[in-house]
Every structure is written in C-alpha cells, then in structure tokens.
Amino acid sequence: TGSIVSILGLIKKDDPNGGPPDRPDPQFKNWQAGIERWLASHALPQPVVPEDFDDIHTPEKQPRLGFPVFENAESGFASVDDVTVSIQSAFPLREILLFVNDELAGSKTAPILGTAVNFPLERPLAPGEYSIRASAYDAVGNRVSAEKRIIVTP
C-alpha cells in the first residue's frame, strides 16, 4: 500500500489527464500537512490480505443463462416479439439485462423469482440477423453473459 497524499501531488492542475507533475503544485505542502494531521488523529485499519479460499466466486457458482426458445433452432424464426432467458443461480440475482445488437432492450431488477425471465420487446424484430445477449449480476458480485445469434425470416 502507498501513502495517502493530496491529489495536488498526483496531477497537474492544467493537465489533469496527463502524467504526474514534475513538481507538486505550490499548495501541495499546505494540503498535505492537513492530511497528515488528520491521519495522525484518525487511525486507519491496515488492509489484510485474505488467506482463505474464495468459494463464492467460483465457476460452479456463477449464474447460468440460456435462451430456451432459440437453443435448438437450425433455421430462422418467423416472428420474435419477446425473449425468454432461463436462469440457474446459486445466489439471488440483482439484475438481468437483455441486449439486442448491443442495444439495451430490457432489464429486470431484484427480486428476480423463478427460473426464467421474459422480456417483451418494444416491437417485433424485423427480418434479419440479430445478436441476443443477456447479462446477469448476482448478490455476491458474480457476473455472467450469454449470447445467441438468431435469424428472423420474412
């Protein structure tokens, strides 16, 4: 871990997106003195590096998503006006997002109950090829996405 310093020692006020300054801002010493006084009177806990095995964020406990209607489709679909996402999750889900061609088409937030979520589309998909992607976030910070390409036929 590094020491705690004023931002005036880390950036150039005239170029905040550039590299660190060659010399700190002239006000750095004044700001830094205040920070050091505050730190001396407020003990901060020392970070502890975990030593235990993380059994929560494992592949087996990641949410699993699927598109049951699209799974066994060899040819195109005549009409798609909603998308159902199947869910298996070891932990409660916080959110599920649905994207069609990388544009957000729907979202559901907790509580998410059951083993599937249906997303009605704003309008049926016109004939063409589409990328359907669902992303899920569970209560312990696991995140997963599933994607399927589909064709809507005339």
Coordinates of C-alpha atoms in Angstrom, one line a residue:
T1 CA 0.0 0.0 0.0
G2 CA 1.1 3.5 -0.7
S3 CA 0.9 6.6 1.5
I4 CA -2.1 8.9 1.4
V5 CA -1.3 12.1 -0.4
S6 CA -3.2 15.2 -1.6
I7 CA -4.4 15.0 -5.2
L8 CA -2.3 18.1 -5.8
G9 CA 0.8 15.8 -5.6
L10 CA -0.6 13.4 -8.2
I11 CA -2.0 15.5 -11.1
K12 CA -1.2 18.7 -13.0
K13 CA -4.0 21.2 -12.4
D14 CA -3.5 22.5 -16.0
D15 CA -3.5 18.9 -17.5
P16 CA -5.4 16.6 -15.2
N17 CA -5.5 13.8 -17.7
G18 CA -1.7 13.9 -18.3
G19 CA 1.0 12.3 -16.2
P20 CA 2.1 13.2 -12.7
P21 CA 3.7 16.7 -12.2
D22 CA 7.4 17.2 -12.3
R23 CA 7.0 19.3 -9.2
P24 CA 3.9 19.3 -7.0
D25 CA 1.5 22.2 -7.0
P26 CA 2.8 25.1 -4.7
Q27 CA -0.2 24.5 -2.4
F28 CA 0.7 20.8 -2.1
K29 CA 2.7 21.2 1.2
N30 CA -0.3 23.1 2.8
W31 CA -2.9 20.5 1.8
Q32 CA -0.6 17.6 2.6
A33 CA 0.1 18.9 6.1
G34 CA -3.6 18.9 6.8
I35 CA -4.0 15.4 5.5
E36 CA -1.1 14.2 7.7
R37 CA -2.5 15.9 10.8
W38 CA -5.9 14.2 10.1
L39 CA -4.3 10.8 9.6
A40 CA -2.3 11.2 12.9
S41 CA -5.6 11.6 14.8
H42 CA -7.7 9.0 12.9
A43 CA -6.2 5.6 12.9
L44 CA -7.0 3.7 9.7
P45 CA -7.1 -0.1 9.8
Q46 CA -4.3 -1.8 8.0
P47 CA -5.6 -3.8 5.0
V48 CA -5.5 -7.5 5.5
V49 CA -4.8 -9.8 2.6
P50 CA -7.3 -12.7 2.5
E51 CA -5.7 -16.1 3.1
D52 CA -8.9 -18.2 2.8
F53 CA -10.1 -19.8 -0.4
D54 CA -12.9 -17.9 -2.1
D55 CA -15.6 -20.5 -2.5
I56 CA -18.3 -17.9 -3.6
H57 CA -16.8 -16.6 -6.8
T58 CA -16.1 -20.0 -8.5
P59 CA -17.2 -21.1 -11.9
E60 CA -19.7 -23.5 -10.4
K61 CA -21.4 -20.7 -8.5
Q62 CA -21.6 -18.3 -11.4
P63 CA -25.2 -17.7 -12.7
R64 CA -26.1 -19.7 -15.8
L65 CA -28.2 -18.2 -18.5
G66 CA -29.8 -19.7 -21.6
F67 CA -32.3 -18.9 -24.4
P68 CA -34.6 -21.9 -24.4
V69 CA -36.6 -20.9 -27.4
F70 CA -33.5 -20.3 -29.5
E71 CA -31.4 -23.3 -28.3
N72 CA -32.3 -25.9 -30.9
A73 CA -33.1 -23.6 -33.8
E74 CA -31.5 -24.7 -37.1
S75 CA -33.4 -22.3 -39.2
G76 CA -34.7 -18.8 -38.7
F77 CA -37.7 -17.6 -36.8
A78 CA -40.8 -16.1 -38.5
S79 CA -41.5 -13.8 -35.6
V80 CA -39.7 -12.7 -32.4
D81 CA -41.6 -10.3 -30.2
D82 CA -40.2 -11.4 -26.8
V83 CA -37.1 -13.2 -25.4
T84 CA -37.1 -15.6 -22.6
V85 CA -33.9 -16.0 -20.6
S86 CA -33.5 -19.2 -18.5
I87 CA -31.7 -18.8 -15.1
Q88 CA -29.8 -21.0 -12.8
S89 CA -28.1 -19.3 -9.9
A90 CA -26.7 -20.3 -6.6
F91 CA -27.3 -16.8 -5.2
P92 CA -30.2 -14.3 -5.6
L93 CA -29.9 -12.2 -8.8
R94 CA -29.6 -8.4 -8.5
E95 CA -30.2 -7.7 -12.2
I96 CA -30.6 -9.2 -15.6
L97 CA -30.1 -7.1 -18.7
L98 CA -31.2 -8.0 -22.3
F99 CA -29.4 -6.6 -25.3
V100 CA -30.4 -6.9 -29.0
N101 CA -27.5 -6.0 -31.3
D102 CA -25.7 -4.4 -28.3
E103 CA -28.6 -2.1 -27.5
L104 CA -30.4 -2.4 -24.2
A105 CA -33.8 -4.0 -24.8
G106 CA -34.9 -4.7 -21.3
S107 CA -33.9 -5.1 -17.7
K108 CA -35.2 -6.7 -14.5
T109 CA -34.0 -6.0 -11.0
A110 CA -34.3 -7.8 -7.7
P111 CA -36.3 -9.6 -6.6
I112 CA -36.0 -11.9 -9.6
L113 CA -38.0 -15.0 -8.9
G114 CA -38.3 -18.3 -10.8
T115 CA -36.1 -20.0 -13.3
A116 CA -36.9 -17.7 -16.3
V117 CA -37.5 -14.1 -17.1
N118 CA -39.5 -13.0 -20.1
F119 CA -38.6 -9.7 -21.9
P120 CA -41.3 -8.4 -24.2
L121 CA -39.7 -6.4 -27.0
E122 CA -40.8 -2.9 -27.8
R123 CA -41.7 -4.1 -31.3
P124 CA -41.2 -7.4 -33.1
L125 CA -37.8 -7.9 -34.7
A126 CA -37.8 -7.2 -38.5
P127 CA -36.3 -9.9 -40.8
G128 CA -32.6 -10.0 -40.4
E129 CA -29.8 -11.4 -38.3
Y130 CA -29.5 -10.4 -34.6
S131 CA -27.2 -10.9 -31.7
I132 CA -29.2 -11.5 -28.5
R133 CA -27.2 -11.1 -25.2
A134 CA -28.3 -11.4 -21.6
S135 CA -26.1 -10.3 -18.7
A136 CA -26.8 -11.2 -15.1
Y137 CA -25.4 -9.9 -11.8
D138 CA -25.9 -11.8 -8.5
A139 CA -26.0 -10.6 -4.9
V140 CA -22.4 -11.6 -4.2
G141 CA -20.8 -9.9 -7.3
N142 CA -20.7 -12.8 -9.8
R143 CA -21.4 -11.6 -13.3
V144 CA -22.1 -13.6 -16.5
S145 CA -23.3 -13.1 -20.0
A146 CA -24.8 -15.4 -22.6
E147 CA -25.1 -14.6 -26.3
K148 CA -27.0 -16.2 -29.2
R149 CA -27.2 -15.2 -32.9
I150 CA -30.6 -15.6 -34.5
I151 CA -32.2 -15.0 -37.9
V152 CA -35.7 -13.7 -38.3
T153 CA -37.0 -14.7 -41.7
P154 CA -39.6 -12.9 -43.8

